[in-house]
Short mmCIF file of C-alpha atoms and ligand atoms in Angstrom, two decimals:
data_model
loop_
_atom_site.label_atom_id
_atom_site.label_comp_id
_atom_site.label_asym_id
_atom_site.label_seq_id
_atom_site.Cartn_x
_atom_site.Cartn_y
_atom_site.Cartn_z
CA MET A 1 29.21 -22.18 45.02
CA GLU A 2 32.57 -20.40 45.52
CA GLN A 3 33.96 -24.21 45.70
CA GLU A 4 32.29 -24.99 42.51
CA GLN A 5 33.95 -22.37 40.60
CA VAL A 6 37.21 -23.34 42.13
CA TRP A 7 36.61 -26.82 40.36
CA ILE A 8 35.26 -25.74 37.27
CA LYS A 9 38.45 -23.75 36.71
CA GLN A 10 40.96 -26.70 37.70
CA ALA A 11 38.57 -29.39 35.55
CA LEU A 12 39.35 -26.54 32.86
CA GLY A 13 42.99 -27.06 33.26
CA GLY A 14 42.56 -30.70 32.93
CA ASN A 15 42.22 -31.61 36.23
CA GLN A 16 39.86 -34.66 36.49
CA GLU A 17 39.82 -35.18 40.35
CA ALA A 18 38.18 -32.10 40.25
CA PHE A 19 35.85 -32.62 37.75
CA MET A 20 34.93 -35.88 39.56
CA ARG A 21 33.93 -33.60 43.01
CA LEU A 22 31.54 -31.70 40.26
CA VAL A 23 30.12 -35.52 39.24
CA GLU A 24 29.72 -36.34 42.68
CA THR A 25 27.63 -33.20 43.50
CA TYR A 26 25.28 -33.44 40.51
CA GLN A 27 24.78 -36.98 39.68
CA THR A 28 21.72 -37.09 41.74
CA PRO A 29 19.96 -34.42 39.70
CA ILE A 30 20.99 -35.55 36.26
CA TYR A 31 20.68 -39.20 36.58
CA ASN A 32 17.06 -38.28 37.84
CA LEU A 33 16.17 -36.37 34.76
CA ALA A 34 17.84 -39.57 32.23
CA TYR A 35 15.60 -41.53 34.60
CA ARG A 36 12.61 -39.54 34.31
CA MET A 37 12.96 -39.32 30.45
CA LEU A 38 13.99 -42.71 29.18
CA GLY A 39 12.06 -44.74 32.22
CA ASN A 40 14.53 -47.50 32.85
CA SER A 41 18.21 -47.68 34.88
CA GLN A 42 20.26 -48.88 32.27
CA GLU A 43 19.62 -46.42 29.77
CA ALA A 44 19.25 -43.55 32.44
CA GLU A 45 22.83 -44.77 33.69
CA ASP A 46 24.34 -44.36 30.16
CA ALA A 47 22.86 -41.21 29.24
CA ALA A 48 23.80 -39.65 32.91
CA GLN A 49 27.37 -40.69 32.22
CA GLU A 50 27.52 -39.92 28.74
CA THR A 51 26.22 -36.15 29.70
CA PHE A 52 29.17 -35.75 32.05
CA ILE A 53 31.34 -37.13 29.53
CA ARG A 54 29.96 -34.33 27.42
CA ALA A 55 30.24 -31.73 29.73
CA TYR A 56 34.21 -32.61 30.42
CA THR A 57 34.98 -32.06 26.84
CA ARG A 58 32.55 -28.93 25.83
CA LEU A 59 33.96 -27.45 29.69
CA THR A 60 35.63 -24.37 27.41
CA THR A 61 31.94 -23.31 26.52
CA TYR A 62 30.34 -23.27 29.92
CA ASP A 63 29.27 -19.70 30.75
CA PRO A 64 29.96 -18.93 34.39
CA THR A 65 27.17 -16.77 34.65
CA ARG A 66 24.77 -19.54 33.93
CA LYS A 67 24.12 -21.80 36.89
CA PHE A 68 26.79 -25.14 36.39
CA ILE A 69 23.78 -26.85 36.85
CA SER A 70 21.51 -25.54 34.62
CA TRP A 71 23.88 -25.93 31.91
CA LEU A 72 24.67 -30.14 33.02
CA LEU A 73 20.52 -30.13 33.07
CA SER A 74 20.74 -28.39 29.38
CA ILE A 75 23.08 -31.30 27.68
CA ALA A 76 21.04 -34.00 29.38
CA SER A 77 17.68 -32.55 27.98
CA HIS A 78 19.28 -32.47 24.60
CA TYR A 79 20.95 -36.08 25.15
CA CYS A 80 17.58 -37.90 26.30
CA ILE A 81 15.16 -36.16 23.47
CA ASP A 82 18.13 -36.88 20.94
CA ARG A 83 18.16 -40.62 22.23
CA LEU A 84 14.28 -41.08 22.46
CA ARG A 85 14.48 -39.57 18.63
CA ARG A 86 16.65 -42.48 17.81
CA ARG A 87 14.94 -45.16 20.07
CA ARG A 88 11.72 -44.24 18.06
CA LEU A 89 13.66 -44.83 14.82
CA ASN A 90 14.62 -48.14 16.32
CA LEU A 91 18.69 -46.97 16.41
CA VAL A 92 18.73 -48.13 19.82
CA SER A 93 17.54 -51.38 21.45
CA LEU A 94 18.43 -52.41 25.39
CA GLU A 95 20.24 -54.98 24.12
CA GLU A 96 22.75 -53.16 22.25
CA LEU A 97 23.92 -50.77 25.04
CA PRO A 98 27.67 -50.50 25.44
CA PRO A 99 29.77 -52.97 27.80
CA TRP A 100 30.68 -50.62 30.37
CA GLN A 101 27.72 -51.34 31.94
CA GLY A 102 28.17 -54.61 33.13
CA VAL A 103 27.32 -54.04 36.39
CA ALA A 104 25.61 -56.85 38.00
CA SER A 105 22.43 -54.93 39.15
CA ASP A 106 21.68 -53.40 35.71
CA MET A 107 21.86 -57.03 33.57
CA LEU A 108 18.13 -57.35 34.26
CA GLN A 109 16.84 -60.53 32.88
CA PRO A 110 13.76 -60.14 30.91
CA GLU A 111 11.47 -61.34 33.96
CA GLU A 112 13.59 -58.67 36.11
CA ARG A 113 12.95 -56.32 33.89
CA LEU A 114 9.02 -56.47 33.52
CA ILE A 115 9.26 -56.64 37.37
CA GLU A 116 10.71 -52.86 37.40
CA ASN A 117 7.80 -51.94 34.85
CA GLN A 118 5.73 -52.99 37.24
CA THR A 119 6.60 -51.56 40.42
CA ARG A 120 7.63 -48.42 38.94
CA ASP A 121 5.91 -45.32 40.35
CA ALA A 122 2.89 -44.06 39.01
CA VAL A 123 4.26 -40.76 38.00
CA GLN A 124 6.78 -42.50 35.70
CA VAL A 125 3.79 -44.30 33.80
CA LEU A 126 1.88 -40.88 33.19
CA LEU A 127 5.33 -39.02 31.96
CA GLU A 128 6.08 -42.21 29.59
CA SER A 129 2.09 -41.19 28.23
CA LEU A 130 3.85 -37.90 26.63
CA PRO A 131 6.33 -37.15 23.86
CA ALA A 132 9.99 -36.21 24.28
CA HIS A 133 8.78 -32.35 23.69
CA TYR A 134 6.48 -32.48 26.36
CA ARG A 135 8.14 -34.62 28.43
CA ILE A 136 10.81 -32.66 29.37
CA PRO A 137 9.54 -29.39 30.07
CA VAL A 138 7.47 -30.93 32.94
CA ILE A 139 10.28 -32.76 34.15
CA LEU A 140 12.04 -29.76 34.53
CA HIS A 141 9.05 -27.86 35.75
CA TYR A 142 8.27 -30.36 38.44
CA TRP A 143 11.55 -32.07 39.61
CA TYR A 144 13.99 -28.78 39.38
CA ASP A 145 11.34 -25.91 40.21
CA LEU A 146 12.76 -23.96 36.98
CA PRO A 147 10.52 -20.86 36.09
CA TYR A 148 9.57 -20.67 32.43
CA LYS A 149 11.99 -18.49 31.54
CA GLU A 150 15.26 -20.80 32.72
CA ILE A 151 13.60 -23.74 30.96
CA ALA A 152 12.90 -21.87 27.64
CA GLU A 153 16.71 -20.61 27.67
CA MET A 154 17.74 -24.53 28.34
CA LEU A 155 15.72 -25.80 25.52
CA GLU A 156 16.11 -22.99 22.83
CA LEU A 157 12.55 -21.89 23.28
CA THR A 158 10.52 -18.99 23.91
CA GLU A 159 8.52 -18.65 27.22
CA SER A 160 5.66 -19.01 25.55
CA ALA A 161 6.21 -21.72 23.60
CA VAL A 162 7.19 -23.39 27.13
CA LYS A 163 4.11 -22.28 28.82
CA SER A 164 1.86 -23.83 26.06
CA ARG A 165 3.90 -27.20 25.87
CA LEU A 166 3.06 -27.28 29.84
CA HIS A 167 -0.59 -26.74 29.39
CA ARG A 168 -0.76 -29.10 26.67
CA ALA A 169 1.26 -31.62 28.42
CA ARG A 170 -0.88 -31.29 31.71
CA GLU A 171 -3.85 -31.93 29.09
CA MET A 172 -2.53 -35.19 27.94
CA LEU A 173 -1.54 -36.14 31.74
CA VAL A 174 -5.22 -35.99 32.71
CA GLN A 175 -5.93 -37.91 29.74
CA ALA A 176 -4.01 -40.78 30.38
CA MET A 177 -5.05 -40.62 34.16
CA THR A 178 -8.64 -40.63 33.05
CA GLN A 179 -7.78 -43.66 30.56
CA ALA A 180 -5.63 -45.64 33.20
CA ASP A 181 -8.66 -45.21 35.67
CA GLU A 182 -11.12 -46.53 33.14
CA ASP A 183 -8.30 -49.64 32.26
CA ARG A 184 -8.07 -50.82 35.99
CA LYS A 185 -12.12 -50.30 36.09
CA ARG A 186 -12.63 -52.65 32.99
CA MET A 187 -9.85 -55.37 34.34
CA ILE A 188 -11.65 -55.41 37.74
CA MET A 189 -14.95 -55.46 36.14
CA SER A 190 -14.12 -58.52 33.57
CA ALA A 191 -11.83 -60.22 36.69
CA LEU A 192 -15.21 -60.38 38.51
CA GLN A 193 -17.38 -61.70 35.38
CA THR A 194 -14.51 -64.43 35.37
CA THR A 195 -14.33 -65.64 38.86
CA PRO A 196 -16.82 -68.47 38.74
CA GLY A 197 -15.53 -69.89 35.88
CA ARG A 198 -12.55 -70.12 37.71
CA ARG A 199 -13.56 -72.02 40.47
CA CYS A 200 -14.12 -75.45 38.25
CA MET B 1 -16.31 -43.49 27.89
CA PRO B 2 -14.45 -40.34 27.45
CA ALA B 3 -14.57 -37.58 29.91
CA LEU B 4 -16.26 -34.43 29.11
CA LYS B 5 -14.15 -31.75 27.36
CA ALA B 6 -13.21 -28.79 29.24
CA CYS B 7 -13.41 -25.28 27.82
CA PRO B 8 -10.45 -24.66 25.83
CA GLN B 9 -10.36 -21.23 27.17
CA PHE B 10 -10.44 -22.04 30.47
CA SER B 11 -7.97 -25.09 29.96
CA GLU B 12 -5.07 -22.77 29.38
CA GLN B 13 -6.01 -20.86 32.25
CA MET B 14 -5.85 -23.79 34.96
CA SER B 15 -2.58 -24.37 34.01
CA LEU B 16 -1.29 -21.21 34.17
CA ALA B 17 -3.17 -20.96 37.77
CA LEU B 18 -1.56 -24.21 38.89
CA ASP B 19 1.79 -21.91 38.36
CA LYS B 20 0.41 -18.58 40.07
CA GLN B 21 0.71 -16.75 36.51
CA LEU B 22 -2.72 -15.31 36.87
CA SER B 23 -3.84 -12.02 37.90
CA ALA B 24 -6.42 -11.34 40.86
CA ARG B 25 -8.95 -10.91 38.18
CA GLU B 26 -8.35 -13.68 35.80
CA GLU B 27 -8.10 -16.02 38.43
CA ASN B 28 -11.19 -15.07 40.37
CA GLU B 29 -13.05 -15.31 36.63
CA LEU B 30 -11.64 -18.85 36.38
CA ARG B 31 -13.20 -19.90 40.13
CA ALA B 32 -16.52 -18.75 38.86
CA HIS B 33 -16.70 -20.43 35.92
CA LEU B 34 -15.23 -23.76 37.66
CA ARG B 35 -18.66 -23.30 40.08
CA THR B 36 -20.94 -23.83 37.17
CA CYS B 37 -18.95 -25.78 34.75
CA ASP B 38 -18.79 -29.61 35.38
CA ALA B 39 -16.29 -30.62 32.62
CA CYS B 40 -13.80 -27.63 33.59
CA ARG B 41 -14.27 -28.71 37.35
CA ALA B 42 -13.55 -32.36 36.95
CA GLN B 43 -10.39 -31.31 34.96
CA TRP B 44 -9.32 -28.86 37.58
CA ASP B 45 -9.62 -32.03 39.71
CA ALA B 46 -7.61 -34.43 38.01
CA LEU B 47 -4.85 -31.57 37.50
CA GLN B 48 -4.61 -31.06 40.96
CA GLU B 49 -4.27 -34.96 41.45
CA ILE B 50 -1.49 -34.80 39.11
CA GLU B 51 0.17 -31.94 40.99
CA ARG B 52 0.29 -33.84 44.27
CA LEU B 53 1.69 -36.94 42.48
CA PHE B 54 4.23 -35.16 41.18
CA ALA B 55 5.06 -33.03 44.21
CA THR B 56 5.69 -36.20 46.04
CA ALA B 57 7.88 -37.78 43.17
CA PRO B 58 11.00 -38.28 45.13
CA LEU B 59 14.26 -37.60 42.92
CA ILE B 60 15.87 -40.95 42.07
CA SER B 61 19.47 -41.46 43.10
CA PRO B 62 21.92 -43.23 40.58
CA PRO B 63 23.25 -47.05 41.57
CA ALA B 64 26.36 -46.91 43.98
CA CYS B 65 29.50 -45.67 42.48
CA PHE B 66 28.35 -43.74 39.26
CA ALA B 67 30.99 -41.47 39.77
CA VAL B 68 33.53 -44.18 39.85
CA ARG B 69 32.06 -45.55 36.50
CA VAL B 70 31.74 -42.17 34.98
CA SER B 71 35.79 -41.65 35.61
CA ALA B 72 36.63 -44.86 34.23
CA ARG B 73 34.83 -43.84 30.95
CA LEU B 74 36.55 -40.75 31.02
CA ALA B 75 40.28 -42.17 30.95
CA GLU B 76 39.17 -44.57 28.71
CA ARG B 77 37.93 -41.98 26.31
CA GLU B 78 41.40 -40.04 27.09
CA SER B 79 43.87 -42.75 26.26
CA ARG B 80 41.67 -43.66 22.95
CA ARG B 81 42.15 -39.98 22.18
CA GLN B 82 45.89 -39.97 23.03
CA ILE B 83 46.30 -43.15 20.72
CA ILE B 84 44.78 -41.75 17.72
CA PHE B 85 46.59 -38.33 18.43
CA GLY B 86 49.96 -40.31 18.57
CA VAL B 87 49.16 -42.20 15.26
CA LEU B 88 48.27 -39.10 13.49
CA ALA B 89 51.65 -37.43 14.60
CA LEU B 90 53.64 -40.29 13.55
CA VAL B 91 52.11 -40.55 10.20
CA ILE B 92 52.58 -36.74 9.58
CA GLY B 93 56.16 -36.99 10.66
CA ALA B 94 56.86 -40.20 8.44
CA VAL B 95 55.24 -38.38 5.16
CA VAL B 96 57.23 -35.09 6.00
CA LEU B 97 60.61 -36.59 6.72
CA GLY B 98 59.71 -38.70 3.46
CA LEU B 99 59.44 -35.84 1.59
CA ILE B 100 62.87 -34.32 3.08
CA SER B 101 64.60 -37.48 2.61
CA LEU B 102 63.17 -38.17 -1.11
CA ALA B 103 64.23 -34.45 -1.82
CA SER B 104 68.01 -35.45 -1.19
CA LEU B 105 67.75 -38.27 -3.17
CA GLY B 106 67.14 -36.50 -6.14
CA GLU B 107 70.55 -37.58 -7.84
CA VAL B 108 69.58 -41.17 -7.55
CA ALA B 109 65.92 -40.68 -9.57
CA PRO B 110 67.69 -40.96 -13.22
CA ALA B 111 69.38 -44.20 -12.32
CA LEU B 112 66.68 -45.93 -10.94
CA TYR B 113 64.65 -44.61 -13.94
CA LEU B 114 67.06 -46.43 -16.03
CA LEU B 115 66.70 -49.36 -14.26
CA VAL B 116 63.22 -49.85 -14.21
CA THR B 117 63.16 -48.73 -18.11
CA THR B 118 65.48 -51.46 -19.21
CA PRO B 119 63.79 -54.29 -21.48
CA ALA B 120 64.41 -57.23 -19.41
CA ALA B 121 62.86 -59.85 -21.35
CA GLY B 122 65.47 -62.91 -22.32
CA HIS B 123 68.25 -60.77 -21.17
CA GLY B 124 68.85 -62.12 -17.81
CA LEU B 125 72.29 -61.53 -17.81
CA THR B 126 71.84 -58.14 -19.21
CA VAL B 127 70.12 -57.12 -16.61
CA VAL B 128 72.05 -58.43 -13.90
CA THR B 129 75.18 -56.26 -15.42
CA GLU B 130 72.93 -53.50 -15.94
CA LEU B 131 71.92 -53.82 -12.53
CA LEU B 132 75.29 -53.84 -11.14
CA SER B 133 76.73 -50.89 -13.37
CA THR B 134 73.37 -48.98 -11.81
CA LEU B 135 74.35 -49.88 -8.80
CA GLU B 136 77.96 -48.84 -9.33
CA SER B 137 76.91 -45.20 -10.99
CA VAL B 138 74.39 -44.92 -7.85
CA LEU B 139 77.35 -45.10 -5.34
CA ASN B 140 79.66 -43.43 -7.87
CA ALA B 141 77.09 -40.43 -7.87
CA LEU B 142 76.79 -40.66 -4.11
CA TRP B 143 80.28 -40.86 -3.64
CA LEU B 144 81.11 -37.72 -5.98
CA LEU B 145 78.09 -35.79 -4.42
CA ALA B 146 79.96 -36.40 -0.90
CA VAL B 147 83.09 -35.22 -2.60
CA ALA B 148 81.69 -32.45 -3.75
CA CYS B 149 80.01 -31.71 -0.43
CA VAL B 150 83.18 -31.99 1.29
CA ARG B 151 85.17 -29.66 -1.37
CA SER B 152 82.64 -26.94 -2.19
CA PRO B 153 82.61 -23.74 -0.78
CA ALA B 154 78.93 -25.01 1.20
CA ALA B 155 80.28 -28.14 2.98
CA MET B 156 79.20 -26.89 6.19
CA ILE B 157 75.56 -26.30 5.29
CA CYS B 158 75.46 -29.52 3.16
CA THR B 159 77.17 -31.97 5.64
CA THR B 160 75.14 -30.38 8.56
CA TYR B 161 71.77 -30.75 6.36
CA SER B 162 72.49 -34.61 5.96
CA LEU B 163 73.26 -35.03 9.64
CA ILE B 164 69.90 -33.00 10.84
CA ILE B 165 68.37 -35.62 8.10
CA LEU B 166 69.80 -38.41 9.36
CA ALA B 167 69.27 -37.47 13.21
CA LEU B 168 65.76 -36.83 12.13
CA ASN B 169 65.03 -40.36 10.74
CA VAL B 170 66.59 -41.88 13.61
CA LEU B 171 64.51 -40.02 16.43
CA TRP B 172 61.22 -41.07 14.55
CA LEU B 173 62.49 -44.90 14.00
CA ARG B 174 62.97 -44.42 17.86
CA VAL B 175 59.38 -42.86 18.54
CA LEU B 176 57.83 -45.52 16.25
CA THR B 177 59.26 -48.44 17.69
CA SER B 178 58.43 -47.23 21.09
CA ARG B 179 55.20 -46.70 20.50
CA LEU B 180 54.63 -49.88 18.62
CA LEU B 181 56.21 -52.18 21.67
CA ARG B 182 54.07 -50.35 24.58
CA PRO B 183 51.34 -51.97 25.55
CA VAL B 184 47.73 -50.34 23.94
CA SER B 185 45.77 -49.99 27.31
CA HIS B 186 47.73 -49.41 30.90
CA ARG B 187 45.17 -48.37 33.61
CA ALA B 188 46.31 -47.56 37.08
ZN1 ZN C 1 -15.94 -25.05 31.09
#
């Protein structure tokens, strides 16, 4: 904690090295939030980078009485919500990502992207059934173990709004889970029915 | 087939129960209801499965060298910002110096006006003569100005002013040429 405040002070003075120590410290929680929100490694990388760039340029607005990680998570949350909204309006496509992402492992071919989708964990599939405004409180609640009050501050909501969004989100998750179960059952049933035909 | 819908008043209680937000009395009420209502019990079981799933979901780490890429992007941004500021400073400098220089050329303006308004059609020779005489009068004007400057009581102020403008113009030209000649991207 002590060390963190020193880094922040140095970064405020224009020391990029000190800021990079902060990036190294918080890259995993921030990347995880972006990945959980956006659902693919390419966009998650871009969003996590953007979060840190924004944090650096707005460092003077950071209130030292708040936890630094809370401030970062709040920047990341707003950015990802905005990004999902733009994606819905079709303003962002995966192919249009900026060139600084030219890392070999990130330039997935369509088939590879498909594989990434298939191996994605069940949690991610469930999360993606939620609209952005419900997805973000769920992520902040489950991965960062934050109380309603802190989530409310981050998202500029009231505590009761957070409470009801979590509740609604859980209802939607139950729905998505039962839906997925039924789809799986239906798939197995239809596979059983078509098996004799395939033998010929 | 859609699952049975849980009772709305208990659905929210279940969410609060998961977050340990219920009082002992409310929790007992919920437990009692769950024993009697199949729809709510199915919902409660599903909610607990979701809790288990999410509790075991890992924190995903970024690919290797993430911090290096952030650093590179930050540096790129900074250099772009510096170029924008540099160009802005140059433009403002040029405008300000231009205005100051123009003010000192005020005496030449009438001569230039004469030159512009001269009817030139079919009078090439006249124009050339006019041009030469204008140039002569401009030079005369400048000479007179210089003489007046030196002879007037404010000679010091006048020459200092001219010298400062000259120096500023030279300085600005040097900055401009050094900016234009330097390569735009220079990374360590
Ligand atoms: Zn019930």
